[in-house]
Short mmCIF file of C-alpha atoms and ligand atoms in Angstrom, two decimals:
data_model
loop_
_atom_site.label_atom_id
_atom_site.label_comp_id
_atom_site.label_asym_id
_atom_site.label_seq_id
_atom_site.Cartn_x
_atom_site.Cartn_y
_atom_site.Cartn_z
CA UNK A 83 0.00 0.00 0.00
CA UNK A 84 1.55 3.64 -0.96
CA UNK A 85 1.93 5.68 1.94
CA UNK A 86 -0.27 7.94 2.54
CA UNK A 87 -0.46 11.60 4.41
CA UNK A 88 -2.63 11.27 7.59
CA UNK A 89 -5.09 14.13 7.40
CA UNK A 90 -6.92 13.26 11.06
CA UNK A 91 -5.53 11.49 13.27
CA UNK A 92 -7.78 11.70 16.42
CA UNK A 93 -6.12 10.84 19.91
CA UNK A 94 -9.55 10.20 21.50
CA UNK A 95 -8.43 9.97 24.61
CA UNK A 96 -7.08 13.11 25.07
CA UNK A 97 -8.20 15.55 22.03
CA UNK A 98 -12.18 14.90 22.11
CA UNK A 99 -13.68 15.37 25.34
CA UNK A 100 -16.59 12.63 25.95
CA UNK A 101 -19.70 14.92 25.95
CA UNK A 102 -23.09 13.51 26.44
CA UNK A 103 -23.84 14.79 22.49
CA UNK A 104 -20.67 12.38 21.50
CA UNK A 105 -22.48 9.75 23.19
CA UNK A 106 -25.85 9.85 23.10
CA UNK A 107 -25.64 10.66 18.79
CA UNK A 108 -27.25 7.68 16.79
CA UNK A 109 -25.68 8.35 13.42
CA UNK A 110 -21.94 7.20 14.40
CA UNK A 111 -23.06 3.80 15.81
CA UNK A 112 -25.10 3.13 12.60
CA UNK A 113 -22.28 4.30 10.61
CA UNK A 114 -19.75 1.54 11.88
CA UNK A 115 -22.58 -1.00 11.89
CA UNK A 116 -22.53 -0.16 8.24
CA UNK A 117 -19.08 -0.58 7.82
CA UNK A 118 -18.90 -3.56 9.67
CA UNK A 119 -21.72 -4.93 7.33
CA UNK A 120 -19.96 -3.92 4.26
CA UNK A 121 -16.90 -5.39 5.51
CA UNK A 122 -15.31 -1.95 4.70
CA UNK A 123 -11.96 -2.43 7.22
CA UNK A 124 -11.27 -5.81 5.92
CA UNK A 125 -11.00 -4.35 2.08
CA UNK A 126 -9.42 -1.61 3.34
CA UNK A 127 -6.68 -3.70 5.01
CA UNK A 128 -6.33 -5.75 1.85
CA UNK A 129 -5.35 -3.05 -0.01
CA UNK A 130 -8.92 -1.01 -1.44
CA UNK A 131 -7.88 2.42 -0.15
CA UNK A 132 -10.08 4.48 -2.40
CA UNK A 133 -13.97 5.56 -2.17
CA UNK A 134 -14.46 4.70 -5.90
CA UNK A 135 -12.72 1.52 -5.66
CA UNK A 136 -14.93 0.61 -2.40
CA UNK A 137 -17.74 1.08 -3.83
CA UNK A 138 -17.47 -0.71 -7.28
CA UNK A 139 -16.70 -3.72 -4.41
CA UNK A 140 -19.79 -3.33 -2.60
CA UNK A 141 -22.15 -1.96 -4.88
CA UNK A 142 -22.54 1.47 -3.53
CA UNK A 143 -23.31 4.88 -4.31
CA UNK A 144 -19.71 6.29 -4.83
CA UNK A 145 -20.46 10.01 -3.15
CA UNK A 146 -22.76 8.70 -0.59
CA UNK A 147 -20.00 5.54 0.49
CA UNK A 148 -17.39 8.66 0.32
CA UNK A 149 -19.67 10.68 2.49
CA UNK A 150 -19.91 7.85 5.05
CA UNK A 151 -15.81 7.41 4.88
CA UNK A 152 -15.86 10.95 5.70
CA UNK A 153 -17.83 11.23 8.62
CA UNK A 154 -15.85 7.42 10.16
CA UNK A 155 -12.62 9.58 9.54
CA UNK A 156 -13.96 12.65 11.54
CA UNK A 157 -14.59 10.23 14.16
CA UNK A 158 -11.26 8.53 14.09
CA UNK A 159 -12.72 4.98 12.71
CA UNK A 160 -10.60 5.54 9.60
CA UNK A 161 -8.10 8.40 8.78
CA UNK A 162 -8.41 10.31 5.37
CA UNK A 163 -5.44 10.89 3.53
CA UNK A 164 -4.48 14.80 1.41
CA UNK A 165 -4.97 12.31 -1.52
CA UNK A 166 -8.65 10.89 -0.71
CA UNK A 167 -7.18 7.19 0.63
CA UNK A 168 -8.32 5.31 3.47
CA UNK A 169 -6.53 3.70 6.16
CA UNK A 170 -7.49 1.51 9.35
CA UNK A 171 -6.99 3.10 13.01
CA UNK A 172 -6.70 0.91 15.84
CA UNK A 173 -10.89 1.24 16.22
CA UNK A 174 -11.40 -0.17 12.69
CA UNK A 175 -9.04 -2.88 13.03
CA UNK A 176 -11.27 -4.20 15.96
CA UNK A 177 -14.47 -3.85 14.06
CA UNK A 178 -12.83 -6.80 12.07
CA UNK A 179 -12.66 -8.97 15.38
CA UNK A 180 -15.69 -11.69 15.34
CA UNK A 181 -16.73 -10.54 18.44
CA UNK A 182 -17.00 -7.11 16.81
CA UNK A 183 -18.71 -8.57 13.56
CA UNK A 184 -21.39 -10.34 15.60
CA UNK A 185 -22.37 -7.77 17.72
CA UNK A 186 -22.51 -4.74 14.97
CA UNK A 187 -23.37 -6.64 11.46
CA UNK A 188 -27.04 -5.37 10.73
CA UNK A 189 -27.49 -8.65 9.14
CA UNK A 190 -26.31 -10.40 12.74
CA UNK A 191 -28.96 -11.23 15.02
CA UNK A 192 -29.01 -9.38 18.30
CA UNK A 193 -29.40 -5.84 16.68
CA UNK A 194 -32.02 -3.43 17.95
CA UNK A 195 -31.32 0.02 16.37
CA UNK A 196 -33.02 2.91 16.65
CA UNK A 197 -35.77 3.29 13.73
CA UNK A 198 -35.47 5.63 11.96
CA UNK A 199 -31.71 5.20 11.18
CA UNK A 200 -32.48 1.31 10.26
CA UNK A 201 -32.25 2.03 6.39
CA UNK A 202 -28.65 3.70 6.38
CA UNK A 203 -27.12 0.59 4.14
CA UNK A 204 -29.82 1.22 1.67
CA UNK A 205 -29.27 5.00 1.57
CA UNK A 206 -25.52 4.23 0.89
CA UNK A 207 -26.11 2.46 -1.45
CA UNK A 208 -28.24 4.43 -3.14
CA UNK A 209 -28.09 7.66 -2.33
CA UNK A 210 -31.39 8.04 -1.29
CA UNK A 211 -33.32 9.10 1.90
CA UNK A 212 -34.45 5.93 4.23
CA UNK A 213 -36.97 7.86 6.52
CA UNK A 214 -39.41 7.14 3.75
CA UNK A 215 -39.36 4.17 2.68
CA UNK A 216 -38.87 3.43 7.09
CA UNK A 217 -41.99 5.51 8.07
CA UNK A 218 -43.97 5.33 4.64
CA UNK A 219 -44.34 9.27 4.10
CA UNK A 220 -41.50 12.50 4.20
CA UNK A 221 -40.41 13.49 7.22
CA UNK A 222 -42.31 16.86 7.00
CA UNK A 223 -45.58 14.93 6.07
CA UNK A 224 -45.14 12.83 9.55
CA UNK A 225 -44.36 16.20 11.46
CA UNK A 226 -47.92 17.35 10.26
CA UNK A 227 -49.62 14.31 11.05
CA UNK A 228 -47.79 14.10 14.83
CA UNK A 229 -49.06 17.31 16.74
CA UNK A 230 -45.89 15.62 19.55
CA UNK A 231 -43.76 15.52 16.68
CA UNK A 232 -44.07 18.62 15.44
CA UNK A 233 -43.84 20.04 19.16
CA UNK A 234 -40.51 18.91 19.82
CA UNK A 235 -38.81 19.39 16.20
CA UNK A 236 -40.07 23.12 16.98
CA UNK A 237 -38.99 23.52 20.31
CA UNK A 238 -35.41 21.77 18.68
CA UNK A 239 -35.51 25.11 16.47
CA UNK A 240 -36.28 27.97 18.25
CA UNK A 241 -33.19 26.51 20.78
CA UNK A 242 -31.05 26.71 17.00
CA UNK A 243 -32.55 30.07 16.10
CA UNK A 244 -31.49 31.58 19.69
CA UNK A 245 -27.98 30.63 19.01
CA UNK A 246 -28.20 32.58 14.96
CA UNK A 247 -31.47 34.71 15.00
CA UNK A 248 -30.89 37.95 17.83
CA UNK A 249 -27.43 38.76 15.77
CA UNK A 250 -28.89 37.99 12.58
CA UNK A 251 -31.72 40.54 13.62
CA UNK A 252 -28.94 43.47 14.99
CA UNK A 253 -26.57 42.84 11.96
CA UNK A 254 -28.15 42.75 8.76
CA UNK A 255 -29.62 46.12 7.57
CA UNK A 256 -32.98 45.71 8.11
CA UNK A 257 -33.86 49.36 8.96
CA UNK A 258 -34.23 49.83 4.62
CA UNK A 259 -37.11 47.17 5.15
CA UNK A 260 -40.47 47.28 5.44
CA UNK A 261 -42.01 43.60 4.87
CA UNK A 262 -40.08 40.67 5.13
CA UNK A 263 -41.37 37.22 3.97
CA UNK A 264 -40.23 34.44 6.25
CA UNK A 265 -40.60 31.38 3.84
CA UNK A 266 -40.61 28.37 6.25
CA UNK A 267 -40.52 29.78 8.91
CA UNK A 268 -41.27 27.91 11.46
CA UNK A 269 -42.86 28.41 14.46
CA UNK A 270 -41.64 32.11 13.95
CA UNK A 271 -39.34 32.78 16.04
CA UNK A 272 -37.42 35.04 14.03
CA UNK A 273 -40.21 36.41 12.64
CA UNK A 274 -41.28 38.04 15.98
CA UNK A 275 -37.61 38.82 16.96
CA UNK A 276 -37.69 41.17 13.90
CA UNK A 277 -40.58 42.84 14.32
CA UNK A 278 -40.22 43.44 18.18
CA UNK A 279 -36.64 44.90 16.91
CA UNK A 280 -38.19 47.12 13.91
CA UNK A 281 -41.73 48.56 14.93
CA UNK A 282 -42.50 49.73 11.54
CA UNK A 283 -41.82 46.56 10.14
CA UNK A 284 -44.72 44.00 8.61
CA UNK A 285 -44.04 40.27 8.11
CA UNK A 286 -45.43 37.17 6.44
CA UNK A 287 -44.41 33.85 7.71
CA UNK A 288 -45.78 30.74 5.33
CA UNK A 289 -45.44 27.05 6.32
CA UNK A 290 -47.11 23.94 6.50
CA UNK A 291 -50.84 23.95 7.97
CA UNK A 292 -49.71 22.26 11.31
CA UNK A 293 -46.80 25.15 12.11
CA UNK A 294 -48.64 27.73 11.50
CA UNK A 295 -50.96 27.10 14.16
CA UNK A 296 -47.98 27.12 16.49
CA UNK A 297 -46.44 30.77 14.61
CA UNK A 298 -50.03 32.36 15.89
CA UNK A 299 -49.72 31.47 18.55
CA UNK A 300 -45.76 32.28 19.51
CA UNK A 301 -46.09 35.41 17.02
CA UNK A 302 -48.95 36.70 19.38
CA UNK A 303 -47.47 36.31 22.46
CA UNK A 304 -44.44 38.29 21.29
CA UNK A 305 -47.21 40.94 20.43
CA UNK A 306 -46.73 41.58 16.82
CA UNK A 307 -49.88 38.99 14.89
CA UNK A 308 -51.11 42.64 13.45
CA UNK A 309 -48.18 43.37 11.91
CA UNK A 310 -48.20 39.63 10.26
CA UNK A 311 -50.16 37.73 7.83
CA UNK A 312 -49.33 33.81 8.66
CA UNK A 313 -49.78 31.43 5.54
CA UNK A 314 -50.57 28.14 5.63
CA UNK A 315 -49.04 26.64 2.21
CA UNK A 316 -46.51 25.01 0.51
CA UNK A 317 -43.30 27.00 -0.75
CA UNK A 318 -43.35 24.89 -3.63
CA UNK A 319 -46.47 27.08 -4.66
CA UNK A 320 -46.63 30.70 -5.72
CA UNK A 321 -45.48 32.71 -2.54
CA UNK A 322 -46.89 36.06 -1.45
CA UNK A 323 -45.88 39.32 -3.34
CA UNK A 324 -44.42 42.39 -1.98
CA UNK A 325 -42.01 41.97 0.30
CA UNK A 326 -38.36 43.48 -0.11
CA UNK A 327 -36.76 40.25 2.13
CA UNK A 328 -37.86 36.98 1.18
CA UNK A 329 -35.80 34.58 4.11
CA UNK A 330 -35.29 30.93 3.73
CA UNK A 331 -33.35 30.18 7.51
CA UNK A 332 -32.62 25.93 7.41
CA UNK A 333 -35.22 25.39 5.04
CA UNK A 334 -32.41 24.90 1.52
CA UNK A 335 -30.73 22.03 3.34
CA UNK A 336 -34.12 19.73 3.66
CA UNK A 337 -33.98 19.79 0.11
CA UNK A 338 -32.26 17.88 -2.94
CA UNK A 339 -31.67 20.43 -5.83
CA UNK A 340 -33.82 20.41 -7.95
CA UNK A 341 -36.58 21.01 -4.82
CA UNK A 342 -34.24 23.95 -3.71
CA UNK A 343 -34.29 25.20 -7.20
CA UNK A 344 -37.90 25.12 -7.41
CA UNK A 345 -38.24 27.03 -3.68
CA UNK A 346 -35.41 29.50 -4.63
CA UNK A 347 -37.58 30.53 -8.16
CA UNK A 348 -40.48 30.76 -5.99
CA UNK A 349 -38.57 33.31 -4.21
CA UNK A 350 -37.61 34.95 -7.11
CA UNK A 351 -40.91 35.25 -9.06
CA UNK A 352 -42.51 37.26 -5.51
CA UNK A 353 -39.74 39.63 -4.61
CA UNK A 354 -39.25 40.51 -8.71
CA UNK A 355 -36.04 42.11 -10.00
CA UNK A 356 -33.89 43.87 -7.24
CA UNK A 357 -35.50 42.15 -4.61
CA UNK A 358 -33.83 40.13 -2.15
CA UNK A 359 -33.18 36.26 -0.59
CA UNK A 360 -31.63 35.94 2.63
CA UNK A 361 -30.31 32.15 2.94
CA UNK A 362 -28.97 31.37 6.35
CA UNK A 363 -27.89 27.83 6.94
CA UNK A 364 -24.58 25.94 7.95
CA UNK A 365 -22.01 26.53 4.85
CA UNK A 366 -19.76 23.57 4.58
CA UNK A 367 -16.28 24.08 3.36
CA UNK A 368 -15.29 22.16 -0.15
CA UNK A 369 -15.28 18.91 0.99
CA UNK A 370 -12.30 17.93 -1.16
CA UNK A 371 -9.56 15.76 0.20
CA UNK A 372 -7.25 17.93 2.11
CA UNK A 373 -9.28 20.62 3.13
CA UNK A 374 -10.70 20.49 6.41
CA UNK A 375 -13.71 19.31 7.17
CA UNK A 376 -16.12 20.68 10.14
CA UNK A 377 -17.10 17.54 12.44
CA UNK A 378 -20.92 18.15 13.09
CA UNK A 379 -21.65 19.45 9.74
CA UNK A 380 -20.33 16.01 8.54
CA UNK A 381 -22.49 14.07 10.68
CA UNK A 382 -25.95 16.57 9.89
CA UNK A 383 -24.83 15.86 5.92
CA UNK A 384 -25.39 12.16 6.27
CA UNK A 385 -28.17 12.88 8.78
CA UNK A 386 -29.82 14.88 6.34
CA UNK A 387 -28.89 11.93 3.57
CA UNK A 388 -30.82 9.27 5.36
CA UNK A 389 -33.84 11.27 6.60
CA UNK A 390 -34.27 13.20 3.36
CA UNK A 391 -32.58 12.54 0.57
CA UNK A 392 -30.59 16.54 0.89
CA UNK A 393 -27.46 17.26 1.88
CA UNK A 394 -25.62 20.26 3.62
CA UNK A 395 -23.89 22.55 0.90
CA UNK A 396 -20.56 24.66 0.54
CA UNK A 397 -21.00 28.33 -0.36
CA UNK A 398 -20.76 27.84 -4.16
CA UNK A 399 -22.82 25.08 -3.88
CA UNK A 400 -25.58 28.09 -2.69
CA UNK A 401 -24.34 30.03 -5.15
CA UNK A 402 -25.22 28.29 -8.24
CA UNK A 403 -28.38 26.79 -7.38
CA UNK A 404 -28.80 30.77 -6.83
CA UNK A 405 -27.60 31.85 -10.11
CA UNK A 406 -29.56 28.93 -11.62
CA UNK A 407 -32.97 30.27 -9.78
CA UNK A 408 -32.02 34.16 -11.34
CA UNK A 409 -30.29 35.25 -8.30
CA UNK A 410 -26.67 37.01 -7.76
CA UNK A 411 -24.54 37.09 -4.64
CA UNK A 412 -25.04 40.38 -3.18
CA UNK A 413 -23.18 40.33 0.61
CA UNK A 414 -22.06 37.39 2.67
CA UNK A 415 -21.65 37.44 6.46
CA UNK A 416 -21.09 34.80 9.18
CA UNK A 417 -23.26 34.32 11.95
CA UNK A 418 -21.59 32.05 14.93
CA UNK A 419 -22.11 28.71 13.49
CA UNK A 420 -24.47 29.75 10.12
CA UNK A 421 -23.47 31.54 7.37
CA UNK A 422 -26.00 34.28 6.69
CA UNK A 423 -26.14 35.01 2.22
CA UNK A 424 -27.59 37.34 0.49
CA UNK A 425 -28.74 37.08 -2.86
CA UNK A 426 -30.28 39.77 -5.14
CA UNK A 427 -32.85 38.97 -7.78
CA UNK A 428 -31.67 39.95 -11.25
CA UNK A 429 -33.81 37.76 -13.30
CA UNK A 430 -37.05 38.92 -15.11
CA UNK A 431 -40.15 36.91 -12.90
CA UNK A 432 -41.66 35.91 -16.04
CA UNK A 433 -38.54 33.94 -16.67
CA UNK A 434 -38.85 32.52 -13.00
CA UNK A 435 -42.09 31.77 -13.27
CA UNK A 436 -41.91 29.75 -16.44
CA UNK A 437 -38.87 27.70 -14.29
CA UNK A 438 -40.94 27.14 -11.71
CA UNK A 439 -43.54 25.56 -13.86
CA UNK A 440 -40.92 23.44 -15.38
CA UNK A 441 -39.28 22.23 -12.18
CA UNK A 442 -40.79 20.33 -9.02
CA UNK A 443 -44.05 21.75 -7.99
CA UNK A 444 -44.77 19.91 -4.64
CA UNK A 445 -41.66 18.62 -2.63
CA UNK A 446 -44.06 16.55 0.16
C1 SAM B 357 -35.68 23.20 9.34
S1 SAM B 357 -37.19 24.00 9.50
C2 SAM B 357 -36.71 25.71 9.52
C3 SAM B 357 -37.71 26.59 10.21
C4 SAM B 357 -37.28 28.04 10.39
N1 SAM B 357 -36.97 28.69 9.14
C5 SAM B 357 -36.09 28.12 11.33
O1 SAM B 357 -34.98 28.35 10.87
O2 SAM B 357 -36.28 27.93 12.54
C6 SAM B 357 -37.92 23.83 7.91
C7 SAM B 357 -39.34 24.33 7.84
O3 SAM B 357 -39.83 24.10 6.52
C8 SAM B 357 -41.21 23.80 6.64
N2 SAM B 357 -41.69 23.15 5.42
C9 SAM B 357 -41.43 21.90 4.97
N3 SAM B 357 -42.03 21.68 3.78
C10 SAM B 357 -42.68 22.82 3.48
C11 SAM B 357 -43.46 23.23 2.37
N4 SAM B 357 -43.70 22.42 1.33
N5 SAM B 357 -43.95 24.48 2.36
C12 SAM B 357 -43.71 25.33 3.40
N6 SAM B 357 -42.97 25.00 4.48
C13 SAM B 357 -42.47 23.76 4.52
C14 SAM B 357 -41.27 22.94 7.88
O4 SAM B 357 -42.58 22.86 8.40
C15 SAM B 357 -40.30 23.66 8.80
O5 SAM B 357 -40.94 24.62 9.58
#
């Protein structure tokens, strides 16, 4: 085997603290038992050091097998070479130990994973979301039907939109705006941050039926329902006119491209030429061997794999599904842990419109 340049090499002991996160996460246990099952460490060891030749062995999905490699190597299962190879760490080479095998092959008997991560293998291989084809319907469309479900995912967001929303409200210029369109926007947190922040200010907030019921109700107790109009839709639809903002906050990153596309023209055809899209999510860097690569955002890329079929982009990644939708970079600006991008709309909306009609018209 050439040698190779160790990228990662994690001492776990002493480098990565054991937090109750680290050990309570679901993903990294199915991860290995996929490895495991694919017998990944053994090829490895005999000499199959490269995603593409991995996955011509074991039938899999070269980007999503590479994405799974990734996220083993963050963890210190394997370590990722500057030139893309794959080599065994001391944790690997015991996942090849029978004892190992029986207890973590999803094949073996004694297995009792969590649910919803059950179809991993299948999304490897693929490339395609399991929470589907595990639950029978989208994630979103389960949220809807589970009033519990939806409760907790929303109370999981407006603890995320604490940590990015307040600084997103003092630092953009918002004072130039007068109605801001918050599409998918939850339970509306940010929504009512803004308009507590900017008197003047009018907002519309459209989401699924279910949320919206839940924006009223958080929207009025921050005092601001008359200054809002709450829609109960689908951003997949045509989207309320006349706002200057149009924000999409976590909503691009649920989606595969040719969905975000389709919500990004939708965005385009309401705020017409010279109006603008605010897109704050978690920016991932390239993702090319030998460039760093952010640990969580590794693990909510495959997360998002396996639930829904998306992934978690880069910054040009954002930027040409923009340009594709009729939108141009205007300012970028980080935001602790997000990346907060603003986009300007310099296509016609009659050419956005006819997109839209040509693309996906209901993501659900
Ligand atoms: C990850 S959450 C982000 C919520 C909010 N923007 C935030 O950052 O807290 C994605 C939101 O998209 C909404 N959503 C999913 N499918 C939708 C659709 N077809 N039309 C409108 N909203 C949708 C969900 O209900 C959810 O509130």
């Amino acid at each position: 085997m050439a040698a190779v340049t160790v990228l990662r090499v994690i001492d776990l002991e002493h480098d990565r603290p054991h937090t109750l996160s680290d050990l309570a996460d679901l993903l990294t246990p199915w991860a290995i038992r996929v490895a495991v099952t694919l017998r990944l460490p053994e090829l490895i060891d005999e000499g199959l050091t490269r995603v593409d030749e991995l996955a011509d062995r074991v039938s899999a999905d070269t980007v999503a097998l590479g994405r799974l490699l990734r996220l083993l190597a963050c963890r210190g299962v394997l370590v990722e070479s500057t030139t893309g190879e794959y080599a065994l760490t001391d944790i690997s080479r015991e996942m090849m130990s029978e004892s190992a095998r029986k207890w973590l092959d999803l094949d073996g008997a004694g297995n009792r994973l969590e649910a919803s991560y059950s179809g991993l293998l299948e999304s490897i291989r693929t490339g395609e979301a399991a929470y589907p084809k595990t639950f029978g319907c989208s994630v979103w469309r389960d949220f809807e039907s589970s009033s519990g479900l939806a409760e907790s995912f929303g109370a999981y967001l407006v603890e995320l939109a604490g940590r990015w929303g307040p600084e997103l409200v003092e630092r953009y210029g918002w004072s130039r705006v007068s109605k801001v369109v918050d599409v998918g926007g939850g339970d509306g947190t940010l929504l009512g941050l803004l308009l507590t922040a900017h008197p003047a200010m009018r907002g519309v907030l459209v989401d699924l039926p279910a949320t919206t019921l839940a924006a009223r109700r958080r929207l009025a107790a921050a005092g601001v329902l008359d200054r809002c109009e709450v829609v109960a839709g689908s951003f997949f639809e045509r989207l309320p006119i006349g706002g200057e903002v149009y924000v999409l906050a976590q909503v691009l990153h649920d989606w595969p491209d040719a969905e975000a596309s389709a919500i990004l023209r939708r965005c385009v055809e309401a705020a017409g030429e010279g109006g603008r899209v605010l897109v704050i999510e978690r920016v991932r860097c390239t993702g090319r061997p030998g460039q760093p690569v952010d640990e969580a955002l590794a693990a909510m890329d495959l997360r998002m794999l396996l639930l829904i079929g998306s992934l978690e982009r880069s910054a040009a990644q954002f930027a040409r599904l923009a340009e594709d939708a009729g939108l141009a970079l205007g300012s970028q600006a980080v935001i602790g842990e997000f990346s907060l991008l603003e986009f300007v709309v310099r296509a016609s909306p009659a050419r956005s419109a006819k997109s839209v009609r040509l693309s996906v018209s209901a993501g659900n």
